[in-house]
Short mmCIF file of C-alpha atoms and ligand atoms in Angstrom, two decimals:
data_model
loop_
_atom_site.label_atom_id
_atom_site.label_comp_id
_atom_site.label_asym_id
_atom_site.label_seq_id
_atom_site.Cartn_x
_atom_site.Cartn_y
_atom_site.Cartn_z
CA MET A 19 30.82 54.68 -184.49
CA LYS A 20 29.63 51.20 -185.74
CA TYR A 21 30.41 52.36 -189.16
CA LEU A 22 33.97 53.36 -188.08
CA THR A 23 34.65 50.12 -186.32
CA LYS A 24 33.67 48.29 -189.40
CA GLY A 25 36.21 50.46 -191.30
CA PHE A 26 38.92 49.39 -189.02
CA LYS A 27 38.36 45.82 -189.52
CA ASN A 28 38.43 46.42 -193.08
CA ILE A 29 41.89 48.00 -192.98
CA THR A 30 43.40 44.88 -191.33
CA LEU A 31 41.84 42.80 -194.16
CA ILE A 32 43.69 45.01 -196.78
CA LYS A 33 46.80 44.72 -194.93
CA LEU A 34 46.63 41.01 -195.01
CA GLU A 35 45.80 41.01 -198.73
CA VAL A 36 48.89 43.00 -199.62
CA THR A 37 51.33 40.50 -197.85
CA MET A 38 53.66 39.33 -200.54
CA LYS A 39 55.94 36.48 -200.99
CA GLN A 40 59.03 37.22 -198.90
CA GLU A 41 62.32 37.39 -200.34
CA LYS A 42 65.48 36.61 -198.28
CA TRP A 43 67.55 39.84 -198.68
CA VAL A 44 71.22 39.86 -197.65
CA GLU A 45 73.58 42.87 -197.38
CA LYS A 46 74.85 42.65 -200.82
CA ASP A 47 71.40 43.50 -202.18
CA PHE A 48 71.63 46.86 -200.45
CA GLU A 49 73.19 50.19 -201.40
CA GLU A 50 73.64 53.58 -199.43
CA VAL A 51 72.08 56.74 -201.17
CA ASP A 52 72.21 60.43 -200.46
CA CYS A 53 69.28 62.99 -200.56
CA PHE A 54 68.32 63.66 -203.97
CA ARG A 55 68.31 67.27 -203.38
CA CYS A 56 71.29 68.02 -201.53
CA GLY A 57 73.48 65.03 -202.19
CA THR A 58 74.29 64.61 -198.40
CA LYS A 59 73.91 61.66 -196.32
CA GLY A 60 70.77 61.43 -194.12
CA LYS A 61 70.82 61.15 -190.27
CA LEU A 62 69.38 57.86 -189.00
CA LEU A 63 65.80 57.95 -187.49
CA TYR A 64 65.47 54.27 -186.88
CA LYS A 65 66.32 50.96 -188.51
CA LYS A 66 64.09 48.22 -189.75
CA GLU A 67 65.99 45.06 -190.38
CA LEU A 68 68.71 45.75 -192.92
CA TRP A 69 66.90 49.15 -194.05
CA GLY A 70 67.61 52.47 -192.54
CA VAL A 71 65.05 55.24 -192.28
CA VAL A 72 66.99 58.53 -192.41
CA LYS A 73 66.38 62.22 -192.65
CA CYS A 74 68.42 64.82 -194.66
CA GLU A 75 69.52 67.49 -192.14
CA LYS A 76 69.53 70.29 -194.82
CA CYS A 77 66.12 70.10 -196.36
CA GLY A 78 64.11 67.47 -194.11
CA GLN A 79 63.63 64.89 -196.80
CA VAL A 80 63.21 61.41 -195.33
CA PHE A 81 64.41 58.41 -197.39
CA ILE A 82 65.61 54.79 -197.07
CA SER A 83 69.33 54.29 -196.75
CA PRO A 84 70.59 51.63 -197.05
CA ARG A 85 68.01 50.50 -199.45
CA LEU A 86 67.65 47.71 -201.97
CA THR A 87 69.54 48.03 -205.11
CA GLU A 88 67.62 48.59 -208.37
CA GLU A 89 67.97 45.05 -209.36
CA GLY A 90 66.45 43.95 -206.00
CA ARG A 91 63.59 46.24 -206.34
CA LYS A 92 62.85 45.22 -209.90
CA LYS A 93 62.55 41.61 -208.65
CA ILE A 94 59.68 42.86 -206.40
CA TYR A 95 57.84 44.56 -209.34
CA GLU A 96 58.22 41.75 -211.70
CA ASP A 97 56.80 39.27 -209.17
CA HIS A 98 53.36 38.18 -210.32
CA SER A 99 51.99 38.40 -206.79
CA TYR A 100 52.87 42.27 -206.64
CA PHE A 101 49.66 43.32 -208.12
CA ASP A 102 47.36 40.47 -207.06
CA THR A 103 46.33 42.34 -203.99
CA GLY A 104 42.92 43.38 -204.75
CA VAL A 105 43.83 46.92 -204.18
CA TYR A 106 45.81 47.52 -207.31
CA GLY A 107 45.23 44.30 -209.09
CA PHE A 108 42.22 42.60 -210.55
CA SER A 109 39.66 40.19 -209.15
CA ASN A 110 36.43 38.87 -210.53
CA LYS A 111 35.02 38.16 -207.15
CA PHE A 112 33.71 40.90 -205.19
CA ASN A 113 35.97 41.95 -202.35
CA LEU A 114 36.21 44.82 -200.03
CA ALA A 115 39.53 46.03 -201.43
CA MET A 116 38.06 46.21 -204.90
CA SER A 117 35.12 48.15 -203.67
CA LEU A 118 37.41 50.62 -201.96
CA GLN A 119 39.30 50.95 -205.14
CA ARG A 120 36.29 51.76 -207.03
CA THR A 121 35.33 54.38 -204.42
CA TRP A 122 38.82 56.11 -204.67
CA SER A 123 38.71 55.88 -208.53
CA ASN A 124 35.24 57.49 -208.70
CA ASP A 125 36.36 60.39 -206.52
CA ARG A 126 39.68 60.73 -208.22
CA LEU A 127 37.71 61.25 -211.48
CA ASN A 128 35.51 63.79 -209.68
CA LEU A 129 38.50 65.76 -208.55
CA ILE A 130 39.84 65.68 -211.97
CA SER A 131 36.71 66.78 -213.50
CA GLU A 132 36.65 69.60 -210.91
CA LEU A 133 40.04 70.81 -211.79
CA LEU A 134 39.33 70.68 -215.53
CA ASN A 135 36.02 72.81 -214.98
CA LYS A 136 33.65 69.78 -215.52
CA ASN A 137 34.96 68.99 -219.00
CA LEU A 138 36.39 65.53 -219.49
CA GLU A 139 35.44 64.89 -223.07
CA ASN A 140 38.52 64.27 -225.28
CA LYS A 141 40.90 65.54 -222.50
CA LYS A 142 44.28 63.64 -222.64
CA LEU A 143 45.22 61.69 -219.41
CA LEU A 144 48.43 59.88 -218.81
CA GLU A 145 48.77 57.70 -215.73
CA ILE A 146 52.15 56.71 -214.53
CA GLY A 147 52.22 53.35 -212.76
CA CYS A 148 48.71 52.24 -214.12
CA ALA A 149 49.18 48.54 -212.74
CA TYR A 150 46.37 46.56 -214.36
CA GLY A 151 44.79 49.57 -215.85
CA LEU A 152 41.78 49.66 -213.82
CA PHE A 153 41.70 53.41 -213.19
CA LEU A 154 42.92 54.03 -216.82
CA ASN A 155 39.96 52.05 -218.01
CA PHE A 156 37.52 53.80 -215.75
CA ALA A 157 38.87 57.16 -217.09
CA LYS A 158 38.50 55.97 -220.63
CA GLN A 159 34.83 55.17 -219.91
CA LYS A 160 34.14 58.76 -218.80
CA GLY A 161 35.26 60.04 -222.19
CA LEU A 162 39.02 60.85 -221.65
CA GLU A 163 41.73 59.91 -224.09
CA VAL A 164 44.07 57.61 -221.95
CA THR A 165 47.71 56.62 -222.01
CA GLY A 166 49.46 54.74 -219.32
CA ILE A 167 53.01 53.89 -218.29
CA GLU A 168 53.82 50.77 -216.28
CA TYR A 169 57.12 49.36 -215.01
CA SER A 170 55.82 45.75 -214.65
CA SER A 171 55.72 43.98 -218.02
CA THR A 172 53.37 41.44 -216.55
CA ALA A 173 50.82 44.10 -215.81
CA VAL A 174 51.24 45.91 -219.21
CA LYS A 175 50.65 42.55 -221.03
CA TRP A 176 47.35 42.02 -218.99
CA SER A 177 45.95 45.52 -219.53
CA LYS A 178 46.76 45.50 -223.28
CA GLU A 179 45.22 42.01 -223.73
CA ASN A 180 42.19 42.42 -221.50
CA LEU A 181 41.29 46.18 -221.63
CA LYS A 182 42.87 47.08 -225.01
CA LEU A 183 44.63 49.99 -223.28
CA ASN A 184 47.46 52.18 -224.76
CA VAL A 185 50.20 51.32 -222.13
CA HIS A 186 53.93 51.77 -222.45
CA ASN A 187 56.32 49.46 -220.65
CA GLY A 188 58.96 51.32 -218.69
CA GLU A 189 59.40 54.67 -216.84
CA ILE A 190 58.37 58.27 -217.68
CA GLU A 191 62.17 59.41 -217.53
CA THR A 192 63.23 57.22 -220.51
CA ILE A 193 59.97 56.80 -222.63
CA LYS A 194 59.71 59.36 -225.37
CA LEU A 195 56.30 60.96 -225.07
CA PRO A 196 55.56 64.14 -226.87
CA GLU A 197 56.17 67.39 -224.97
CA ASN A 198 53.26 69.67 -223.71
CA THR A 199 50.62 67.15 -224.38
CA TYR A 200 48.51 65.99 -221.37
CA ASP A 201 45.75 67.82 -219.62
CA VAL A 202 46.11 65.48 -216.61
CA VAL A 203 49.07 63.53 -215.41
CA CYS A 204 48.28 61.22 -212.41
CA PHE A 205 50.10 58.72 -210.48
CA TRP A 206 48.58 56.82 -207.47
CA ASP A 207 51.02 55.73 -204.93
CA VAL A 208 54.00 55.91 -207.30
CA ILE A 209 56.23 58.91 -206.23
CA GLU A 210 57.46 57.11 -203.16
CA HIS A 211 58.78 54.27 -205.35
CA VAL A 212 60.76 56.32 -208.04
CA LYS A 213 64.46 56.32 -208.41
CA ASN A 214 64.83 60.06 -208.16
CA PRO A 215 61.79 62.23 -207.40
CA GLU A 216 63.35 65.32 -209.03
CA LEU A 217 63.98 63.68 -212.35
CA PHE A 218 60.61 62.06 -212.15
CA LEU A 219 58.87 65.35 -211.83
CA LYS A 220 61.01 67.12 -214.56
CA SER A 221 59.71 64.31 -217.04
CA VAL A 222 56.23 64.79 -215.84
CA ARG A 223 56.31 68.47 -216.22
CA ARG A 224 57.76 68.02 -219.79
CA VAL A 225 54.70 66.15 -221.14
CA LEU A 226 52.10 68.28 -219.20
CA LYS A 227 50.25 71.06 -220.91
CA LYS A 228 51.09 74.53 -219.26
CA ASP A 229 47.54 74.68 -218.09
CA GLY A 230 47.36 71.04 -217.09
CA VAL A 231 46.90 69.46 -213.75
CA ILE A 232 48.92 66.83 -211.82
CA VAL A 233 46.82 64.75 -209.45
CA PHE A 234 48.46 61.94 -207.13
CA SER A 235 48.36 60.04 -203.88
CA CYS A 236 51.18 59.00 -201.61
CA PRO A 237 51.76 57.82 -198.02
CA TYR A 238 52.84 60.72 -195.68
CA PHE A 239 55.62 60.53 -193.17
CA ASN A 240 53.86 62.87 -190.63
CA SER A 241 50.62 61.09 -190.67
CA VAL A 242 49.24 59.73 -187.29
CA PRO A 243 50.12 55.87 -188.06
CA ALA A 244 53.62 56.86 -189.25
CA THR A 245 54.35 58.96 -186.28
CA VAL A 246 52.80 56.47 -183.70
CA PHE A 247 54.12 53.23 -185.11
CA LYS A 248 57.35 54.29 -186.57
CA SER A 249 59.21 51.02 -187.79
CA ASN A 250 55.99 49.14 -187.35
CA TRP A 251 54.04 51.48 -189.47
CA TRP A 252 52.44 49.05 -192.00
CA THR A 253 52.93 51.48 -195.08
CA LEU A 254 56.66 52.06 -194.17
CA ARG A 255 57.57 48.99 -196.52
CA PRO A 256 61.05 50.24 -196.96
CA GLU A 257 61.77 47.58 -199.56
CA GLN A 258 59.59 49.62 -202.07
CA HIS A 259 58.79 53.06 -200.48
CA ILE A 260 62.36 54.78 -200.91
CA TRP A 261 61.23 58.21 -200.47
CA GLN A 262 58.93 59.27 -197.68
CA PHE A 263 57.26 62.69 -197.97
CA THR A 264 55.36 65.11 -196.12
CA PRO A 265 53.02 67.94 -197.50
CA ASP A 266 56.06 70.33 -196.77
CA THR A 267 58.61 68.28 -198.53
CA LEU A 268 56.23 67.70 -201.54
CA GLY A 269 55.56 71.64 -201.74
CA LYS A 270 59.35 72.04 -201.82
CA LEU A 271 59.86 69.42 -204.55
CA PHE A 272 57.05 70.81 -206.79
CA GLY A 273 58.02 74.45 -205.98
CA GLU A 274 61.59 73.77 -207.34
CA GLN A 275 60.05 72.57 -210.65
CA GLY A 276 57.88 75.73 -211.18
CA MET A 277 54.66 74.20 -209.79
CA LYS A 278 52.60 74.55 -206.76
CA LEU A 279 50.35 72.18 -204.73
CA VAL A 280 46.68 73.45 -205.05
CA LYS A 281 45.03 70.93 -202.99
CA VAL A 282 46.10 68.49 -200.24
CA ILE A 283 43.45 66.12 -199.09
CA ARG A 284 44.34 64.29 -195.76
CA ASN A 285 40.94 63.28 -194.42
CA PRO A 286 40.57 59.40 -194.32
CA LEU A 287 36.86 59.68 -194.18
CA SER A 288 36.62 61.72 -197.51
CA ARG A 289 35.72 59.35 -200.30
CA ILE A 290 38.92 59.97 -202.28
CA ASN A 291 41.18 58.64 -199.26
CA LEU A 292 38.45 56.42 -197.68
CA PHE A 293 40.07 54.50 -194.66
CA ARG A 294 43.53 55.56 -195.73
CA PHE A 295 44.76 56.90 -192.55
CA ASP A 296 48.24 57.56 -193.75
CA SER A 297 47.81 58.84 -197.31
CA ILE A 298 47.15 62.11 -198.95
CA THR A 299 45.67 62.97 -202.27
CA VAL A 300 47.28 65.99 -203.88
CA ALA A 301 46.70 68.32 -206.96
CA ALA A 302 49.34 70.48 -208.42
CA LYS A 303 49.51 73.06 -211.18
CA VAL A 304 52.24 75.04 -213.07
CA VAL A 305 52.69 78.38 -211.43
ZN1 ZN B 18 68.07 67.18 -198.71
#
């Protein structure tokens, strides 16, 4: 129990660390969007300031509408403070967030190793949204041949200069990577940010080998914190998390692209999700 209490204090600490510079958003920074799957308007669940949290009545997909326009969202990702959180960013000092990040990275690699029958040597891994390249560098040290894609030019520059990583600046939908190439495609806390999850997944499927695996994490909307705290849920962050998934809607999304979820890990005490009470780690394969 003592261990658990310590964990909860730690969560508060992380929450404080991810507080970013606040932009003043006004109505003209917002746009209304429809469900990416059905093209229909969502039904309002609740409001948070100028953002609406809505649910598609046809397929159950939850999303943000009105949401910030692409231009507005881009401003957030180019902000230098975006990755300086200790969780995704880099710090020379020891801190708890970095230590948790290492725990997650270690177990993410263990899961990938298990999915590839314990043979990582020379396998090709693509990470989408690789931030400062910490996971990518870790995977490289384990013998994987790594490539990254990152939206923020600030982070790309840093990982190229400091970690000598092979990282492309941009998005998977527009970068011309060779088809049928990667044994693993991973994206940690990314799918909730992308413009259109269907187009995103089609692009992932294109570069993945037929027997390859996809491994990713994301917040989930039927988690206890999301259900209890609603608009005060700390991971709602509607300025960036424009799609909200559940294991069900993820299963639907992957199913439509000829894939299936082979593993969904919810346990916040498993090392891969340690102290993440509202996030899941998922593995998927081509059917
Ligand atoms: Zn829908």
